[in-house]
CSV table of C-alpha atoms in Angstrom, one decimal:
chain,number,residue,atom,x,y,z
A,1,UNK,CA,-0.2,-0.1,0.2
A,2,UNK,CA,2.5,2.3,1.0
A,3,UNK,CA,4.9,1.6,-2.1
A,4,UNK,CA,1.7,2.0,-4.2
A,5,UNK,CA,1.5,6.0,-2.7
A,6,UNK,CA,5.0,6.5,-3.1
A,7,UNK,CA,4.9,5.2,-7.0
A,8,UNK,CA,1.8,7.9,-7.6
A,9,UNK,CA,4.1,10.7,-5.9
A,10,UNK,CA,6.6,10.1,-7.9
A,11,UNK,CA,4.6,10.3,-11.3
A,12,UNK,CA,3.1,13.5,-9.9
A,13,UNK,CA,6.6,14.6,-9.7
A,14,UNK,CA,7.6,13.8,-13.1
A,15,UNK,CA,4.8,15.3,-14.4
A,16,UNK,CA,5.3,18.4,-12.7
A,17,UNK,CA,8.9,18.3,-13.6
A,18,UNK,CA,7.9,17.8,-17.2
A,19,UNK,CA,5.9,20.7,-17.0
A,20,UNK,CA,8.9,23.3,-15.8
A,21,UNK,CA,11.3,21.5,-18.5
A,22,UNK,CA,8.6,22.1,-21.7
A,23,UNK,CA,8.2,25.8,-19.9
A,24,UNK,CA,12.1,25.8,-20.1
A,25,UNK,CA,12.2,25.1,-23.9
A,26,UNK,CA,9.0,27.2,-24.6
A,27,UNK,CA,9.1,30.5,-22.9
A,28,UNK,CA,10.7,33.6,-24.8
A,29,UNK,CA,12.6,35.3,-22.6
A,30,UNK,CA,14.8,34.1,-19.6
A,31,UNK,CA,12.6,35.7,-16.9
A,32,UNK,CA,9.4,33.3,-18.2
A,33,UNK,CA,11.8,30.7,-18.4
A,34,UNK,CA,13.1,31.5,-14.5
A,35,UNK,CA,9.1,31.2,-13.4
A,36,UNK,CA,8.6,28.2,-15.0
A,37,UNK,CA,11.9,26.4,-14.3
A,38,UNK,CA,11.8,27.5,-10.2
A,39,UNK,CA,8.5,26.6,-9.4
A,40,UNK,CA,7.4,23.5,-11.2
A,41,UNK,CA,10.8,21.7,-11.1
A,42,UNK,CA,11.1,22.6,-7.0
A,43,UNK,CA,7.4,21.3,-6.1
A,44,UNK,CA,8.0,18.4,-8.3
A,45,UNK,CA,11.2,17.3,-7.0
A,46,UNK,CA,9.9,18.1,-3.5
A,47,UNK,CA,7.1,15.8,-4.1
A,48,UNK,CA,9.4,13.0,-5.2
A,49,UNK,CA,11.2,13.1,-1.9
A,50,UNK,CA,7.7,12.9,-0.2
A,51,UNK,CA,7.6,9.5,-2.3
A,52,UNK,CA,10.8,8.1,-1.0
A,53,UNK,CA,9.5,8.9,3.1
A,54,UNK,CA,6.6,6.4,1.8
A,55,UNK,CA,9.0,4.1,0.5
A,56,UNK,CA,11.4,3.9,3.4
A,57,UNK,CA,9.0,4.7,6.4
A,58,UNK,CA,10.6,6.8,9.3
A,59,UNK,CA,13.8,5.2,9.0
A,60,UNK,CA,17.2,7.1,8.6
A,61,UNK,CA,16.8,7.9,4.5
A,62,UNK,CA,13.1,8.8,4.9
A,63,UNK,CA,13.7,11.3,7.5
A,64,UNK,CA,16.6,12.7,5.5
A,65,UNK,CA,14.3,13.0,2.6
A,66,UNK,CA,11.9,15.3,4.7
A,67,UNK,CA,14.5,17.6,5.9
A,68,UNK,CA,16.1,18.2,2.2
A,69,UNK,CA,12.6,19.7,1.1
A,70,UNK,CA,12.6,22.8,3.5
A,71,UNK,CA,16.2,23.2,2.1
A,72,UNK,CA,15.6,22.7,-1.4
A,73,UNK,CA,12.5,25.2,-0.9
A,74,UNK,CA,14.5,28.2,0.3
A,75,UNK,CA,17.8,27.2,-1.8
A,76,UNK,CA,15.8,27.3,-4.9
A,77,UNK,CA,14.2,30.5,-4.2
A,78,UNK,CA,17.2,32.4,-3.2
A,79,UNK,CA,19.1,31.2,-6.5
A,80,UNK,CA,15.8,32.4,-8.6
A,81,UNK,CA,16.2,35.4,-6.9
A,82,UNK,CA,20.2,36.1,-7.7
A,83,UNK,CA,19.8,34.8,-11.2
A,84,UNK,CA,16.8,37.3,-11.8
A,85,UNK,CA,18.6,40.4,-10.4
A,86,UNK,CA,21.8,39.4,-12.2
A,87,UNK,CA,20.2,39.0,-15.4
A,88,UNK,CA,18.6,42.6,-15.1
A,89,UNK,CA,22.0,44.3,-14.3
A,90,UNK,CA,23.5,42.4,-17.0
A,91,UNK,CA,21.0,44.1,-19.4
A,92,UNK,CA,18.4,41.4,-20.6
A,93,UNK,CA,15.1,43.3,-21.9
A,94,UNK,CA,12.1,42.3,-20.1
A,95,UNK,CA,9.8,41.4,-23.3
A,96,UNK,CA,9.0,43.6,-26.3
A,97,UNK,CA,6.7,46.3,-24.3
A,98,UNK,CA,7.0,46.0,-20.5
A,99,UNK,CA,3.5,46.6,-19.2
A,100,UNK,CA,5.1,48.3,-15.8
A,101,UNK,CA,9.0,48.3,-15.0
A,102,UNK,CA,9.3,50.0,-11.6
A,103,UNK,CA,12.8,48.7,-11.1
A,104,UNK,CA,14.4,50.7,-14.2
A,105,UNK,CA,15.0,53.9,-12.4
A,106,UNK,CA,16.5,52.5,-9.2
A,107,UNK,CA,19.0,50.8,-11.2
A,108,UNK,CA,19.9,53.8,-13.0
A,109,UNK,CA,20.4,55.7,-10.1
A,110,UNK,CA,22.2,53.2,-8.5
A,111,UNK,CA,24.8,53.2,-11.7
A,112,UNK,CA,24.8,57.3,-11.6
A,113,UNK,CA,26.1,56.9,-8.0
A,114,UNK,CA,28.8,54.2,-8.7
A,115,UNK,CA,30.3,56.5,-11.7
A,116,UNK,CA,30.6,59.7,-9.3
B,1,UNK,CA,7.0,-2.1,-9.3
B,2,UNK,CA,10.5,-2.6,-10.4
B,3,UNK,CA,9.7,-1.8,-14.2
B,4,UNK,CA,7.2,1.6,-13.5
B,5,UNK,CA,10.4,2.7,-10.5
B,6,UNK,CA,12.7,2.2,-13.8
B,7,UNK,CA,10.2,4.0,-16.5
B,8,UNK,CA,10.4,7.2,-13.8
B,9,UNK,CA,14.4,7.3,-13.6
B,10,UNK,CA,14.6,6.9,-17.3
B,11,UNK,CA,11.9,9.7,-17.9
B,12,UNK,CA,13.7,12.1,-15.2
B,13,UNK,CA,17.2,11.1,-17.3
B,14,UNK,CA,15.2,12.2,-20.3
B,15,UNK,CA,14.2,15.3,-18.8
B,16,UNK,CA,17.8,16.5,-17.9
B,17,UNK,CA,18.2,16.6,-22.1
B,18,UNK,CA,15.8,19.6,-22.1
B,19,UNK,CA,18.1,21.6,-19.9
B,20,UNK,CA,21.2,20.4,-22.1
B,21,UNK,CA,19.2,21.9,-24.9
B,22,UNK,CA,18.8,25.2,-23.0
B,23,UNK,CA,22.5,25.5,-22.0
B,24,UNK,CA,23.7,24.4,-25.5
B,25,UNK,CA,21.0,26.9,-27.3
B,26,UNK,CA,20.6,29.5,-25.1
B,27,UNK,CA,21.0,33.3,-26.9
B,28,UNK,CA,22.5,34.9,-23.9
B,29,UNK,CA,24.4,33.8,-21.1
B,30,UNK,CA,21.7,34.5,-18.2
B,31,UNK,CA,19.7,31.3,-20.0
B,32,UNK,CA,22.3,29.0,-20.0
B,33,UNK,CA,22.5,29.8,-16.1
B,34,UNK,CA,18.9,29.1,-15.7
B,35,UNK,CA,19.5,25.5,-17.5
B,36,UNK,CA,22.5,24.8,-15.3
B,37,UNK,CA,20.5,25.8,-12.5
B,38,UNK,CA,17.2,23.8,-13.3
B,39,UNK,CA,19.7,20.6,-14.2
B,40,UNK,CA,21.0,20.9,-10.4
B,41,UNK,CA,17.7,20.4,-9.0
B,42,UNK,CA,16.9,17.6,-11.5
B,43,UNK,CA,19.9,15.5,-10.3
B,44,UNK,CA,18.4,15.6,-6.9
B,45,UNK,CA,15.3,13.8,-8.0
B,46,UNK,CA,17.6,11.2,-9.9
B,47,UNK,CA,19.3,10.6,-6.6
B,48,UNK,CA,15.9,10.3,-4.9
B,49,UNK,CA,14.7,7.5,-7.3
B,50,UNK,CA,18.0,5.7,-7.6
B,51,UNK,CA,17.7,5.6,-3.7
B,52,UNK,CA,14.8,3.5,-4.1
B,53,UNK,CA,15.2,1.0,-7.0
B,54,UNK,CA,18.9,0.5,-5.2
B,55,UNK,CA,17.5,0.6,-2.0
B,56,UNK,CA,20.9,2.1,-0.7
B,57,UNK,CA,20.7,4.8,2.1
B,58,UNK,CA,23.8,7.2,0.8
B,59,UNK,CA,22.0,8.2,-2.2
B,60,UNK,CA,20.3,10.7,-0.2
B,61,UNK,CA,23.4,11.8,1.3
B,62,UNK,CA,24.3,12.7,-2.4
B,63,UNK,CA,21.3,14.6,-2.9
B,64,UNK,CA,21.8,16.8,-0.2
B,65,UNK,CA,25.1,17.6,-0.6
B,66,UNK,CA,23.9,18.1,-4.2
B,67,UNK,CA,21.6,20.7,-3.4
B,68,UNK,CA,24.0,22.6,-1.3
B,69,UNK,CA,26.4,22.7,-4.0
B,70,UNK,CA,24.2,23.4,-6.6
B,71,UNK,CA,23.1,26.7,-4.9
B,72,UNK,CA,26.5,27.9,-3.9
B,73,UNK,CA,27.6,27.6,-7.6
B,74,UNK,CA,24.3,29.4,-8.7
B,75,UNK,CA,24.8,32.1,-6.3
B,76,UNK,CA,28.5,32.6,-7.6
B,77,UNK,CA,27.8,32.6,-11.1
B,78,UNK,CA,24.8,35.2,-10.1
B,79,UNK,CA,27.4,37.3,-8.5
B,80,UNK,CA,29.6,37.3,-11.9
B,81,UNK,CA,26.9,38.4,-13.6
B,82,UNK,CA,25.8,41.4,-11.9
B,83,UNK,CA,28.9,43.2,-12.1
B,84,UNK,CA,29.4,43.0,-16.1
B,85,UNK,CA,27.5,44.8,-18.7
B,86,UNK,CA,26.0,43.2,-22.1
B,87,UNK,CA,28.0,44.1,-25.4
B,88,UNK,CA,31.3,44.9,-23.6
C,1,UNK,CA,22.1,33.7,25.0
C,2,UNK,CA,21.5,34.6,21.1
C,3,UNK,CA,24.6,32.3,20.8
C,4,UNK,CA,23.6,29.3,22.7
C,5,UNK,CA,20.2,29.0,20.6
C,6,UNK,CA,22.0,29.1,17.4
C,7,UNK,CA,24.6,26.7,18.8
C,8,UNK,CA,21.6,24.1,19.7
C,9,UNK,CA,19.6,25.1,16.4
C,10,UNK,CA,22.5,23.9,14.2
C,11,UNK,CA,23.7,21.1,16.4
C,12,UNK,CA,20.0,19.6,16.1
C,13,UNK,CA,20.4,20.0,12.3
C,14,UNK,CA,23.5,18.1,12.5
C,15,UNK,CA,22.2,15.2,14.4
C,16,UNK,CA,19.3,15.3,11.9
C,17,UNK,CA,21.7,15.2,8.8
C,18,UNK,CA,24.0,12.1,9.8
C,19,UNK,CA,21.4,10.4,12.1
C,20,UNK,CA,24.1,8.5,14.1
C,21,UNK,CA,24.7,9.2,18.1
C,22,UNK,CA,28.1,7.6,18.2
C,23,UNK,CA,30.7,10.0,20.2
C,24,UNK,CA,32.8,10.8,17.5
C,25,UNK,CA,30.0,12.4,15.3
C,26,UNK,CA,28.7,14.1,18.4
C,27,UNK,CA,32.0,16.0,18.9
C,28,UNK,CA,32.3,16.8,14.7
C,29,UNK,CA,28.7,18.5,14.9
C,30,UNK,CA,29.7,20.5,17.9
C,31,UNK,CA,33.0,21.8,16.6
C,32,UNK,CA,31.7,21.9,13.1
C,33,UNK,CA,28.8,24.0,15.1
C,34,UNK,CA,30.9,26.3,17.2
C,35,UNK,CA,33.2,27.4,13.8
C,36,UNK,CA,29.8,28.0,12.2
C,37,UNK,CA,29.1,30.2,15.2
C,38,UNK,CA,32.3,31.9,15.3
C,39,UNK,CA,32.1,33.3,11.3
C,40,UNK,CA,28.2,33.7,11.1
C,41,UNK,CA,26.7,34.2,14.6
C,42,UNK,CA,26.5,37.6,14.1
C,43,UNK,CA,24.1,37.4,11.2
C,44,UNK,CA,21.4,35.8,13.4
C,45,UNK,CA,18.2,37.1,14.9
C,46,UNK,CA,18.6,39.3,17.5
C,47,UNK,CA,15.5,39.1,19.2
C,48,UNK,CA,15.6,35.3,20.7
C,49,UNK,CA,13.2,35.7,23.0
C,50,UNK,CA,10.6,34.9,20.4
C,51,UNK,CA,11.7,31.4,20.4
C,52,UNK,CA,9.8,30.8,23.3
C,53,UNK,CA,6.6,32.0,22.4
C,54,UNK,CA,4.0,28.8,21.6
C,55,UNK,CA,1.7,30.8,19.4
C,56,UNK,CA,4.3,31.8,17.3
C,57,UNK,CA,4.8,27.7,16.3
C,58,UNK,CA,1.3,27.2,16.0
C,59,UNK,CA,1.1,30.4,13.5
C,60,UNK,CA,3.9,28.7,11.6
C,61,UNK,CA,2.0,25.6,11.2
C,62,UNK,CA,-0.8,27.3,9.7
C,63,UNK,CA,1.4,29.4,7.3
C,64,UNK,CA,2.9,26.3,6.4
C,65,UNK,CA,-0.6,24.6,5.0
C,66,UNK,CA,-1.4,28.5,3.7
C,67,UNK,CA,1.7,28.4,1.5
C,68,UNK,CA,1.6,24.6,0.4
C,69,UNK,CA,-1.7,25.3,-0.9
C,70,UNK,CA,-0.7,28.8,-3.0
C,71,UNK,CA,2.5,26.6,-4.3
C,72,UNK,CA,0.1,24.1,-5.5
C,73,UNK,CA,-2.0,26.9,-7.4
C,74,UNK,CA,1.2,28.2,-8.7
C,75,UNK,CA,2.2,24.9,-10.4
C,76,UNK,CA,-1.3,24.6,-12.1
C,77,UNK,CA,-0.9,28.2,-13.2
C,78,UNK,CA,2.3,27.7,-14.4
C,79,UNK,CA,1.4,24.6,-15.9
C,80,UNK,CA,-1.7,26.4,-17.9
C,81,UNK,CA,0.7,29.0,-19.3
C,82,UNK,CA,3.1,26.0,-20.3
C,83,UNK,CA,0.4,24.1,-22.3
C,84,UNK,CA,-1.9,26.7,-23.7
C,85,UNK,CA,-0.8,27.5,-27.4
C,86,UNK,CA,-1.0,31.0,-27.6
C,87,UNK,CA,0.9,31.4,-24.1
C,88,UNK,CA,-0.8,34.3,-22.5
C,89,UNK,CA,2.0,36.3,-21.0
C,90,UNK,CA,2.2,39.8,-20.2
C,91,UNK,CA,5.1,40.6,-17.8
C,92,UNK,CA,6.3,43.6,-16.2
C,93,UNK,CA,8.0,44.8,-12.8
C,94,UNK,CA,6.0,46.2,-10.2
C,95,UNK,CA,6.9,47.8,-6.6
C,96,UNK,CA,5.1,46.9,-3.6
C,97,UNK,CA,5.3,48.6,-0.3
C,98,UNK,CA,6.7,46.4,2.7
C,99,UNK,CA,5.0,46.1,6.1
C,100,UNK,CA,7.4,43.9,7.8
C,101,UNK,CA,10.1,44.8,10.0
C,102,UNK,CA,12.3,42.3,10.8
C,103,UNK,CA,15.2,40.8,8.3
C,104,UNK,CA,14.3,37.5,8.5
C,105,UNK,CA,10.7,38.1,8.2
C,106,UNK,CA,11.1,39.7,4.9
C,107,UNK,CA,13.8,36.8,3.9
C,108,UNK,CA,10.7,34.5,4.3
C,109,UNK,CA,8.0,36.8,2.5
C,110,UNK,CA,10.1,37.5,-0.3
C,111,UNK,CA,11.2,33.2,-0.9
C,112,UNK,CA,7.2,33.0,-0.4
C,113,UNK,CA,6.4,35.5,-3.4
C,114,UNK,CA,8.8,33.6,-5.3
C,115,UNK,CA,6.8,30.3,-5.0
C,116,UNK,CA,3.5,31.7,-5.3
C,117,UNK,CA,1.7,32.3,-8.9
C,118,UNK,CA,3.4,34.1,-11.5
C,119,UNK,CA,5.4,36.0,-9.3
C,120,UNK,CA,9.4,36.5,-8.4
C,121,UNK,CA,11.4,39.3,-6.5
C,122,UNK,CA,14.1,40.5,-8.0
C,123,UNK,CA,15.2,42.8,-5.5
C,124,UNK,CA,14.7,44.8,-1.9
C,125,UNK,CA,15.1,48.0,-1.6
C,126,UNK,CA,14.5,50.0,2.1
C,127,UNK,CA,10.8,49.7,2.2
C,128,UNK,CA,9.9,48.4,-1.0
C,129,UNK,CA,10.2,44.8,-2.7
C,130,UNK,CA,10.5,45.0,-6.6
C,131,UNK,CA,8.6,41.7,-8.3
C,132,UNK,CA,8.6,40.0,-11.4
C,133,UNK,CA,5.0,39.5,-12.6
C,134,UNK,CA,4.6,36.9,-15.4
C,135,UNK,CA,0.7,38.8,-15.9
C,136,UNK,CA,0.2,41.8,-15.0
C,137,UNK,CA,-3.3,42.1,-14.3
C,138,UNK,CA,-3.9,45.8,-13.1
C,139,UNK,CA,-1.3,48.8,-12.8
C,140,UNK,CA,-3.3,50.2,-9.6
C,141,UNK,CA,-0.5,49.7,-6.7
C,142,UNK,CA,-3.4,49.4,-4.3
C,143,UNK,CA,-4.9,46.4,-6.3
C,144,UNK,CA,-1.6,44.5,-6.6
C,145,UNK,CA,0.4,44.9,-3.3
C,146,UNK,CA,-2.9,43.4,-1.6
C,147,UNK,CA,-3.0,40.8,-4.3
C,148,UNK,CA,0.7,39.5,-3.7
C,149,UNK,CA,1.7,40.3,-0.5
C,150,UNK,CA,-1.5,40.3,1.5
C,151,UNK,CA,-1.9,36.9,1.6
C,152,UNK,CA,1.2,36.3,3.8
C,153,UNK,CA,1.7,39.4,5.5
C,154,UNK,CA,-0.8,39.0,8.1
C,155,UNK,CA,0.5,35.5,8.9
C,156,UNK,CA,4.1,36.7,9.0
C,157,UNK,CA,3.3,39.3,11.5
C,158,UNK,CA,2.2,37.0,13.6
C,159,UNK,CA,5.0,34.8,13.7
C,160,UNK,CA,8.1,37.2,13.2
C,161,UNK,CA,6.8,40.4,15.1
């Protein structure tokens, strides 16, 4: 019974990973790719680790799998944040015509201060 | 049951090729870095499935170490990105 | 006081991570925790008394479920945009005012916003948080700040402040 639930969780994880990877291929620019990749792949991998808990029960490997989940969430969100900030300062444009761009002024004033 | 697990393992390895495509073809440098970041998370999933198939507990230790190392690597690359300009 | 709490948390994490109760392992863990405190202790939460209030842990558990629900919604949202042939995206960066004061509260809020539907935190400068939004529904600041951070700020205020 436990292993059936485990396999179902593994399949759900695989499905989310698939959506994330298709998004990585299909979306037009780096920001949207990061949106698809980070969210879907993180939740998919967490679902796989939870499936591992059902296979091993509350033994050594099961508990290690559970403490990997918060670690994964924190590290993935901080990495996404660093990458998106880096690529903005690097100079990648947000789509063809961004609806709203509040961050631009901030970056430009920062650059002026640096030159001074 | 074992066949199902093997299917999941090979499908997960197949997903890595999507990331490799993005790393190889990505038009700009940040695109390649996103590919590397996602690739690192997918490997943790491979570690989890391998731990179930082989029944060896130490595989999940490799997964934990991989999460931390890929996090540090991505942060270093992002730091390098934010100090340079395009067309320079 | 601050350093003792930090040491205990790190040591507990080490024991969970290695899952072994031999003497050698405990000594290694203690030495590793001490070295970590030596370098990074000053960045730890200043107000340690908050660790001993039980109601904060209750709200933390409630918050975990709220967060998981939002996270699931985010995934179906992204899946819909990926599968849809026309890809309905309309990206932009918006600026939202923060109501939280503590550093750790802001960190958790930024991480949560990254995991919820269509939003990623770009930067925090002074009292404003900059967010990349995959589909900008409206350009009115009050509407979108309620939509993006209003869900979490009430809970996070109860947990961290």
